[in-house]
mmCIF file of C-alpha atoms in Angstrom:
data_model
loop_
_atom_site.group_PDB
_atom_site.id
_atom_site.type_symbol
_atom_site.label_atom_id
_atom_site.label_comp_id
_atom_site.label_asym_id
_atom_site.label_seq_id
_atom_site.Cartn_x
_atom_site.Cartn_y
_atom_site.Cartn_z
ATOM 1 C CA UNK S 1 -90.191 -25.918 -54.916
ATOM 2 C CA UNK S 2 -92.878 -24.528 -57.762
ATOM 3 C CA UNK S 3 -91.806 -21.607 -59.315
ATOM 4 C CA UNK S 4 -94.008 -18.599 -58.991
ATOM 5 C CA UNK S 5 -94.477 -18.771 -62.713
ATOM 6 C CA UNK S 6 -96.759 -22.139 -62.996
ATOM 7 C CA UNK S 7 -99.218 -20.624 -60.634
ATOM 8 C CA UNK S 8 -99.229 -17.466 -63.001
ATOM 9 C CA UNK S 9 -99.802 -19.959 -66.030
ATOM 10 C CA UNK S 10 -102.489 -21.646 -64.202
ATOM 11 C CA UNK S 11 -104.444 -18.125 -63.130
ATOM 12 C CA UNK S 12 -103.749 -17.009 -67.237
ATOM 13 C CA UNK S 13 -105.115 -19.842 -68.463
ATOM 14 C CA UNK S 14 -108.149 -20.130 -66.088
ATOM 15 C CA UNK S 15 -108.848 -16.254 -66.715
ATOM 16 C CA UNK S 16 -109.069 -17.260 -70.324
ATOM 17 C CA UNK S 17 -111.489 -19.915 -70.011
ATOM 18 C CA UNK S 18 -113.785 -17.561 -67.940
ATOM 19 C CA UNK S 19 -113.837 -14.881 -70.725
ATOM 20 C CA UNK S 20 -114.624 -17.830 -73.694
ATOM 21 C CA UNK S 21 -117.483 -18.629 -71.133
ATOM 22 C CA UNK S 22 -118.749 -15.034 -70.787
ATOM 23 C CA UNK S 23 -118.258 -14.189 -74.512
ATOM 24 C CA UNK S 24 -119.684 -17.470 -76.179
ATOM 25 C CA UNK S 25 -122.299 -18.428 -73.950
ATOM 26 C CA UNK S 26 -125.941 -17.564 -73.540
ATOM 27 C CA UNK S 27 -127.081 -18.109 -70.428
ATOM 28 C CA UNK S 28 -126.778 -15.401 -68.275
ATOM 29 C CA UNK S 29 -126.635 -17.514 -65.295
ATOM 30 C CA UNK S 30 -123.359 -18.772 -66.570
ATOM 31 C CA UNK S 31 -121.991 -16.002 -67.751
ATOM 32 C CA UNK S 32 -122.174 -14.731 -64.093
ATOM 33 C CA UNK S 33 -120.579 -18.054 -63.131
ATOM 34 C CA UNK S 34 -118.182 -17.140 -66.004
ATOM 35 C CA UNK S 35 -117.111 -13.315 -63.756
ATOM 36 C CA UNK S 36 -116.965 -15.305 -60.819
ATOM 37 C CA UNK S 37 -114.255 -18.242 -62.362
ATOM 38 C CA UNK S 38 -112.375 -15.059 -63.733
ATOM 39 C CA UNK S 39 -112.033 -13.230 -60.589
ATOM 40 C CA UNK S 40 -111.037 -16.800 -59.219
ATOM 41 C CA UNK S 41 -108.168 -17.087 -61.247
ATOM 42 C CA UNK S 42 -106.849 -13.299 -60.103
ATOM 43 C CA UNK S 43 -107.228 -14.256 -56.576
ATOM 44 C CA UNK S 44 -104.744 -17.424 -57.036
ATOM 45 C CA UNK S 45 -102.328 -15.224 -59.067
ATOM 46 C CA UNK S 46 -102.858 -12.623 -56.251
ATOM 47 C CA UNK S 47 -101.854 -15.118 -53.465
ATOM 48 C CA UNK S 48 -98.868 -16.759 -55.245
ATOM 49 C CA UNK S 49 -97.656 -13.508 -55.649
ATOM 50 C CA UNK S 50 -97.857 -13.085 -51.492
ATOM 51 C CA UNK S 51 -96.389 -16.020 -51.049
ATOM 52 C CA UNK S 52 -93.389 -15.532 -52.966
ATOM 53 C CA UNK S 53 -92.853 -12.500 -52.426
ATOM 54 C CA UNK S 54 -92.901 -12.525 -48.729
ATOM 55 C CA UNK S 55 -95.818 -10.057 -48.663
ATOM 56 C CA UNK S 56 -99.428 -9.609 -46.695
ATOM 57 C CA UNK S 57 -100.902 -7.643 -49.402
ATOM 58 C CA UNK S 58 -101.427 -10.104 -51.816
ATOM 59 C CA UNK S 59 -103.954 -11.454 -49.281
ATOM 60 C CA UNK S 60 -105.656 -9.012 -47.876
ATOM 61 C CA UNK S 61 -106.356 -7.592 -51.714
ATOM 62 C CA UNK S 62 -108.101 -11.424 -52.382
ATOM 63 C CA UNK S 63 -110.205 -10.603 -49.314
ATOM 64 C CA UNK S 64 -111.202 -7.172 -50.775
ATOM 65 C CA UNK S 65 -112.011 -9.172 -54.001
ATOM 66 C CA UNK S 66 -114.295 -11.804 -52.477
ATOM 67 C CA UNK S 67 -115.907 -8.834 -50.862
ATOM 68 C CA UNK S 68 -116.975 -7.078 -54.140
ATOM 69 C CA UNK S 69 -117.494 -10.657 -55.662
ATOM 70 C CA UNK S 70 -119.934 -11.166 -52.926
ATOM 71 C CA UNK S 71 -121.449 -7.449 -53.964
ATOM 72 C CA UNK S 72 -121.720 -8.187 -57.510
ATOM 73 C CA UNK S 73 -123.498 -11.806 -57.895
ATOM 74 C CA UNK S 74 -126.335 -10.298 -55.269
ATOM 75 C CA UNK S 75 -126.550 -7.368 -57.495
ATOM 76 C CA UNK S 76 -126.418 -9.134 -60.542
ATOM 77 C CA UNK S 77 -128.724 -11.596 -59.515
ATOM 78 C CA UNK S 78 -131.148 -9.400 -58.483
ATOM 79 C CA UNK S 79 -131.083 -7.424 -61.809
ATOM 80 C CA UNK S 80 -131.726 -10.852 -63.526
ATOM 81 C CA UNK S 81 -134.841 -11.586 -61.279
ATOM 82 C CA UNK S 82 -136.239 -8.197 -61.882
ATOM 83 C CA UNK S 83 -135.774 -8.775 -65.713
ATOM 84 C CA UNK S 84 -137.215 -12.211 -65.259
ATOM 85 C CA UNK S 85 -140.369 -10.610 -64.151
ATOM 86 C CA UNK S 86 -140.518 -8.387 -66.547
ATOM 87 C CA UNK S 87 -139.390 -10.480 -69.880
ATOM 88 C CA UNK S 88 -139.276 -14.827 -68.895
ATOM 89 C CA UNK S 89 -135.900 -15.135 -70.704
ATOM 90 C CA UNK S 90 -131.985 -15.629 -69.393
ATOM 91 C CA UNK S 91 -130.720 -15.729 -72.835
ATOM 92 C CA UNK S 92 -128.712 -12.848 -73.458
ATOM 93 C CA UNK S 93 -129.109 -12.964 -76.993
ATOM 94 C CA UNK S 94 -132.732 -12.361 -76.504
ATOM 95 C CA UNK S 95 -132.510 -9.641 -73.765
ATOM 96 C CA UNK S 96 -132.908 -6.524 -76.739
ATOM 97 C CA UNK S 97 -135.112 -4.157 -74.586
ATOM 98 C CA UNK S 98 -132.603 -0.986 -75.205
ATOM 99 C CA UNK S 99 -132.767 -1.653 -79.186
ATOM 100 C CA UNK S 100 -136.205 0.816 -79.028
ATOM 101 C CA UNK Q 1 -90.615 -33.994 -60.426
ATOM 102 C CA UNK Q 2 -90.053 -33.366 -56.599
ATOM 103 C CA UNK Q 3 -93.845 -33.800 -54.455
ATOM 104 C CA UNK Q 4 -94.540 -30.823 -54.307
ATOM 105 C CA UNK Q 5 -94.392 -30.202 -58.104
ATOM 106 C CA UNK Q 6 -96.351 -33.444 -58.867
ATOM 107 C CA UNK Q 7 -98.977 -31.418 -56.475
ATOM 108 C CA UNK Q 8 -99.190 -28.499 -58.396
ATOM 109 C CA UNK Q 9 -99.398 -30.813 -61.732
ATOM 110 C CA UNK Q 10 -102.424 -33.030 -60.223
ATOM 111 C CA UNK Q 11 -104.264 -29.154 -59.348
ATOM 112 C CA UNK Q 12 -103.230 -27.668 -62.411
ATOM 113 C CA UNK Q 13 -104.689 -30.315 -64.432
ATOM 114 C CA UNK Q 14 -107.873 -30.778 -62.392
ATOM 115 C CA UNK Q 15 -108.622 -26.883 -62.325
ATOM 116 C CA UNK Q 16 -108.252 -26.377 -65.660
ATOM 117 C CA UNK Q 17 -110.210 -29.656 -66.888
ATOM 118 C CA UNK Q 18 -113.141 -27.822 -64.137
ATOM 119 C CA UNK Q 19 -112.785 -24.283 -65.460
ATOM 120 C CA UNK Q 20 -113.911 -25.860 -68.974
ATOM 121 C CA UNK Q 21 -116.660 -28.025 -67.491
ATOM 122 C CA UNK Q 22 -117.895 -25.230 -65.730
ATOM 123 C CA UNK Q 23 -118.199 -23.045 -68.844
ATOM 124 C CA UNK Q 24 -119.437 -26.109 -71.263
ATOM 125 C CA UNK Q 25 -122.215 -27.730 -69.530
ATOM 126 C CA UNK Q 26 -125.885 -26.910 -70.825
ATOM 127 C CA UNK Q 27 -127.201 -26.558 -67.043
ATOM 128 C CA UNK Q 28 -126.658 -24.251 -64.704
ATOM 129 C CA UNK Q 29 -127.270 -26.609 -62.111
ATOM 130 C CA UNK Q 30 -124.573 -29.118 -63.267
ATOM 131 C CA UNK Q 31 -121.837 -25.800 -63.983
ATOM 132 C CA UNK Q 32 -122.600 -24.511 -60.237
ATOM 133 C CA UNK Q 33 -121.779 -28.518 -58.952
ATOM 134 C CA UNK Q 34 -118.697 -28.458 -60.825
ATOM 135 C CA UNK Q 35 -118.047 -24.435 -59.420
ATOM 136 C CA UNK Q 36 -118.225 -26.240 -56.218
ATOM 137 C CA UNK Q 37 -115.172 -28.905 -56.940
ATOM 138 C CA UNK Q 38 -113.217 -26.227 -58.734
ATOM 139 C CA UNK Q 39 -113.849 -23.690 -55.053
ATOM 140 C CA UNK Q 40 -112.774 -26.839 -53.227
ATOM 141 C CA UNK Q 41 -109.641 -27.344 -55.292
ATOM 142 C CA UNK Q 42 -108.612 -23.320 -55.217
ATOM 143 C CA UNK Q 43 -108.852 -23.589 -51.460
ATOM 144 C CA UNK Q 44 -106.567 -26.767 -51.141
ATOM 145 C CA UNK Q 45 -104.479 -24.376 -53.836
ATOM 146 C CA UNK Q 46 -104.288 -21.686 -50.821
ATOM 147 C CA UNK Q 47 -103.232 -24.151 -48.124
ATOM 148 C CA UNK Q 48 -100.682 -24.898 -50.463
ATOM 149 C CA UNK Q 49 -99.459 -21.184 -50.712
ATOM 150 C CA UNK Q 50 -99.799 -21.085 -46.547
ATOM 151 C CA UNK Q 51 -102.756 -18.812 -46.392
ATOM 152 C CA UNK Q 52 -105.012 -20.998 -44.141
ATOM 153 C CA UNK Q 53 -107.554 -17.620 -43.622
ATOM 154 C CA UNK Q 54 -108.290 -17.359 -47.191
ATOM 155 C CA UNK Q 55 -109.057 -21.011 -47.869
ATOM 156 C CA UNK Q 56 -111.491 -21.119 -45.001
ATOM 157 C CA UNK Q 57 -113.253 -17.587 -46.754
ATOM 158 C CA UNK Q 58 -113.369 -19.375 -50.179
ATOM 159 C CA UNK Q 59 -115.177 -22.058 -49.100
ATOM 160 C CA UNK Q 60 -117.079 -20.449 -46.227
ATOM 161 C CA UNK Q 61 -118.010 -17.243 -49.181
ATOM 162 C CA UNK Q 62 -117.959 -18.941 -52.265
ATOM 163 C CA UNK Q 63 -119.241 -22.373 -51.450
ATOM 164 C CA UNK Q 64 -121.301 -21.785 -48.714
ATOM 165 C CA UNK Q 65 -122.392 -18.411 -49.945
ATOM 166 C CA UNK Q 66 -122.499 -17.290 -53.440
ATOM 167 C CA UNK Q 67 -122.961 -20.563 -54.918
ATOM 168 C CA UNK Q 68 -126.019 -21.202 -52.733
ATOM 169 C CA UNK Q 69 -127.323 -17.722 -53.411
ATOM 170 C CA UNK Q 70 -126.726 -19.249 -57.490
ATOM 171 C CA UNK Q 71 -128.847 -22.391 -56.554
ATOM 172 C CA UNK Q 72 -131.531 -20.278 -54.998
ATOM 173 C CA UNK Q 73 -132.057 -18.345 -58.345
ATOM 174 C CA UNK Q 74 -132.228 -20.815 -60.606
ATOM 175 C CA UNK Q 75 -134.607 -22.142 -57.937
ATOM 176 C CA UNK Q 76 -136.924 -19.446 -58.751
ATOM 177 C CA UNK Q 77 -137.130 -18.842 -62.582
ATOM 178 C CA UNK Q 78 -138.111 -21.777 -64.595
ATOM 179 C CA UNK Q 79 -135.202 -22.846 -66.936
ATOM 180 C CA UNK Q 80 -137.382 -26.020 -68.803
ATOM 181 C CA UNK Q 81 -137.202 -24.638 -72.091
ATOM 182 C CA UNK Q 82 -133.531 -23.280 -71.551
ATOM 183 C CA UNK Q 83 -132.459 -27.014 -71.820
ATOM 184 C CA UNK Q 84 -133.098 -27.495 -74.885
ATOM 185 C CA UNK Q 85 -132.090 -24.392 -76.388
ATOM 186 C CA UNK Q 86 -128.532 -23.656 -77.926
ATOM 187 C CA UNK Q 87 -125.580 -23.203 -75.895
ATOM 188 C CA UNK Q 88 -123.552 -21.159 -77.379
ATOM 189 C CA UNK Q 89 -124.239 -17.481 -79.119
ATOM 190 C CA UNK Q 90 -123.743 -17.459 -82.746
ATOM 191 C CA UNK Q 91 -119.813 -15.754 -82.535
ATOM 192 C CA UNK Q 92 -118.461 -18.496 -80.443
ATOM 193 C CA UNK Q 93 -116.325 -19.349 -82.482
ATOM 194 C CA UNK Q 94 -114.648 -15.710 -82.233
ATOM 195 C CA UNK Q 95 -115.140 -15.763 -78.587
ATOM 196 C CA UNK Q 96 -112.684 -19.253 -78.168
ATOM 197 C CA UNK Q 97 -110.274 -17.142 -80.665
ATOM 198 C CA UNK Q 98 -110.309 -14.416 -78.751
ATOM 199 C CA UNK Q 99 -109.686 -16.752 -75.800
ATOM 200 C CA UNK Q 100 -107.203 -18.665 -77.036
ATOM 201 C CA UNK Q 101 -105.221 -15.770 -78.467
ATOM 202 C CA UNK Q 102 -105.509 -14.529 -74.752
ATOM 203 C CA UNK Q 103 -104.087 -17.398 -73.314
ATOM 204 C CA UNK Q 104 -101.320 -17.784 -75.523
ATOM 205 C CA UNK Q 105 -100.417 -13.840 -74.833
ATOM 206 C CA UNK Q 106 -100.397 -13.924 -70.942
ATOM 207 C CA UNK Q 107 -98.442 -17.503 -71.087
ATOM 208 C CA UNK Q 108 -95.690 -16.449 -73.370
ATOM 209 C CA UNK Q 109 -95.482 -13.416 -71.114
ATOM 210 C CA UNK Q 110 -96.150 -14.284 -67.585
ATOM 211 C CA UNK Q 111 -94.488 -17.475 -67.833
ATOM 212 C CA UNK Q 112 -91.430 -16.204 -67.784
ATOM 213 C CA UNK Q 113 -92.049 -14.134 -64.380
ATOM 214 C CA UNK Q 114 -89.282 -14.196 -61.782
ATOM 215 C CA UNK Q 115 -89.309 -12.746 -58.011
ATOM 216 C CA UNK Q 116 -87.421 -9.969 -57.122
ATOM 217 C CA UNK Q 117 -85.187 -10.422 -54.710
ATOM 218 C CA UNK Q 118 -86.022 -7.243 -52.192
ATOM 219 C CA UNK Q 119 -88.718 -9.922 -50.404
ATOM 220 C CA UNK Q 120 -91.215 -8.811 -47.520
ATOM 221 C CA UNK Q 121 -90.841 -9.217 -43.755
ATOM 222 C CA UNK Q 122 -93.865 -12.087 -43.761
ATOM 223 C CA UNK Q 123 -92.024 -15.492 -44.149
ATOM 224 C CA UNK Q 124 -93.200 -18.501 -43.639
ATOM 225 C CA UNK Q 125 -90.877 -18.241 -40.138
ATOM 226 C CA UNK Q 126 -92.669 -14.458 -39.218
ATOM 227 C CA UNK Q 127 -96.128 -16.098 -40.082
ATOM 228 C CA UNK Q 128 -95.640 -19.264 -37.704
ATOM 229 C CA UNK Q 129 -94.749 -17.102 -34.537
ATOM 230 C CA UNK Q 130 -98.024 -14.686 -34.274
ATOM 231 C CA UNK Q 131 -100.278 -16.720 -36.239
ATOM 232 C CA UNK Q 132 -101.934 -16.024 -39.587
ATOM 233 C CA UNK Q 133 -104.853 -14.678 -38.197
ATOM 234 C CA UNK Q 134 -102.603 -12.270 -36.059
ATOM 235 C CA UNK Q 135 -101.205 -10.749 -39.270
ATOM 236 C CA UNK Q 136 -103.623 -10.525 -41.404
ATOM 237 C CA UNK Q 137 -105.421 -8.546 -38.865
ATOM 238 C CA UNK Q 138 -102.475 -6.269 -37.858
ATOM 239 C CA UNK Q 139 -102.068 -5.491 -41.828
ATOM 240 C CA UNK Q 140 -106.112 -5.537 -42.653
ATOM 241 C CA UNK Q 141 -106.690 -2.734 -39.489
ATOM 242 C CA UNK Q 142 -103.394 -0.695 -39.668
ATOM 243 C CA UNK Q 143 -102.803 -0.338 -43.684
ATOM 244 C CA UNK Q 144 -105.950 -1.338 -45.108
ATOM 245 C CA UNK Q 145 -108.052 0.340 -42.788
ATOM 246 C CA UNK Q 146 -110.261 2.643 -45.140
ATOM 247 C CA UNK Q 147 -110.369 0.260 -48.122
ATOM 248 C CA UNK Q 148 -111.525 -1.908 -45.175
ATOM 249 C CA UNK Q 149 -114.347 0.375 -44.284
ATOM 250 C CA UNK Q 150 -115.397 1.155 -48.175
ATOM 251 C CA UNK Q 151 -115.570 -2.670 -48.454
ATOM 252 C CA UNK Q 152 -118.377 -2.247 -45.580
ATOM 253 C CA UNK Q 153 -120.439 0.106 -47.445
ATOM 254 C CA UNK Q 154 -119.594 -1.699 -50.959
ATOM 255 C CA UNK Q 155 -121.909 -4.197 -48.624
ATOM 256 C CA UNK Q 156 -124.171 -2.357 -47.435
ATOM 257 C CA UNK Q 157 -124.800 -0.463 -51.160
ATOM 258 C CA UNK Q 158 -125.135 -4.365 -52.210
ATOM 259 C CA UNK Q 159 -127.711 -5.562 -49.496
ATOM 260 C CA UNK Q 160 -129.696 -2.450 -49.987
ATOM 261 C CA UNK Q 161 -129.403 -2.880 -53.702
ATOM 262 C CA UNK Q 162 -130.433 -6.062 -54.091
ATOM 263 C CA UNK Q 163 -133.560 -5.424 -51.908
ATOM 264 C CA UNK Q 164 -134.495 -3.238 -53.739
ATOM 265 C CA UNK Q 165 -134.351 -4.388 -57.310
ATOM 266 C CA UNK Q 166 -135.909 -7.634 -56.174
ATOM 267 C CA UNK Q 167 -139.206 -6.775 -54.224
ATOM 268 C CA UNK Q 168 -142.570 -6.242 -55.888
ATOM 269 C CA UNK Q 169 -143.179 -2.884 -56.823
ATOM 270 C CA UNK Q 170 -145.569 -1.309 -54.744
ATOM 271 C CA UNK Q 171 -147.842 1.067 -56.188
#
């Protein structure tokens, strides 16, 4: 049997790898991929906890997740293709249009 | 190690070896390939944990959805000069600080988690005779039946939203 506290490891340290990649890279692009690998590692936390605790909820929460995942990387992706237009860069470090 | 355990290593190990490869690579192209391996993994990860419904929506959403909807992006801006740009923003090394500071917090803490012993009425015994599909839906329409209707309009607010930011502006 794996305890339930490996799978918590595992979700902790994937969460952390997702917020070095959204504070350290450049590319927007991944940085989104970045949100996406974070909320990842909540949903496998999220089931383990279901599992082991005998529970539905865990579950259905990961579903609601996926659904606002879904929502945000169309959202987000169409903000970056309206910027794109507007300014031909992805690099956030470049993006500056609110500095006046 | 019993099997199962040697399992969990060989996943452990792979995902987080992915989770860095996603975040380190220079393309977005080769990240969202590696995304793809790592969704793959996490949905073996659910079989594992006996929710059969949520591995087939990771890979039917994430794979077969988002990631495409990724590809299809970086189909339309042109990323040449990207490539040979740096990678990484001038506080990185902050940001893996930060990170690994993070990490070390929620391990020392979290690792340490135990279940309570008041447990649910869904084991693995209650599952097998309706089904998981059977109670997921009994739970998703009886209890979760409003967050389950926001989630359609969290949707809708999307589809309308991304519509709209995308298309030419007409003047």
């Amino acid at each position: 049997m794996v305890p339930l506290s490996w799978y918590i490891v595992l979700s902790a340290v994937m969460f952390s790898i997702g917020v070095f990649g959204f504070l350290a890279r450049r590319n927007l692009l991944i940085i989104f991929i970045s949100i996406e690998l974070m909320l990842n590692s909540v949903n496998i936390s999220l089931v383990a906890f279901s599992h082991y605790l005998q529970s539905m909820r865990g579950q259905i929460l990961v579903f609601f997740v996926i659904t606002v995942a879904a929502a945000e990387a169309a959202i987000g992706l169409a903000i970056l293709i309206a910027y794109y237009k507007h300014n031909p860069t992805i690099k956030v470090d470049e993006i500056n249009l609110l500095k006046g | 190690m019993t099997t199962p355990q040697l399992f969990f290593a060989y996943f452990a190990v792979a995902m987080t070896v992915l989770s860095l490869l996603v975040v380190t690579r220079r393309s977005p192209v080769h990240s969202i390939m590696w995304m793809l391996v790592l969704f793959i993994h996490i949905a073996a990860l659910y079989l594992f944990l006996n929710a059969e419904f949520l591995a087939a929506i990771q890979i039917i959403v994430y794979a077969g959805a988002i990631l495409v909807l990724f590809l299809f992006v970086i189909m339309m801006l042109n990323l040449k000069k990207e490539e040979t740009a740096k990678k990484y923003q001038a506080q990185w090394p902050v940001s893996a600080g930060i990170a690994i500071i993070l990490a070390a917090f929620l391990v020392l803490i979290l690792g340490k988690i135990v279940v309570l012993p008041s447990l649910g009425e869904y084991s693995i015994e209650a599952v097998k005779t309706e089904g998981i599909m059977m109670t997921t839906g009994k739970v998703l329409y009886t209890e979760f039946l409003l967050p389950f209707e926001i989630a359609s309009i969290v949707l809708l607010v999307a589809i309308i939203g991304a519509v709209v930011l995308a298309k030419k502006r007409i003047e």
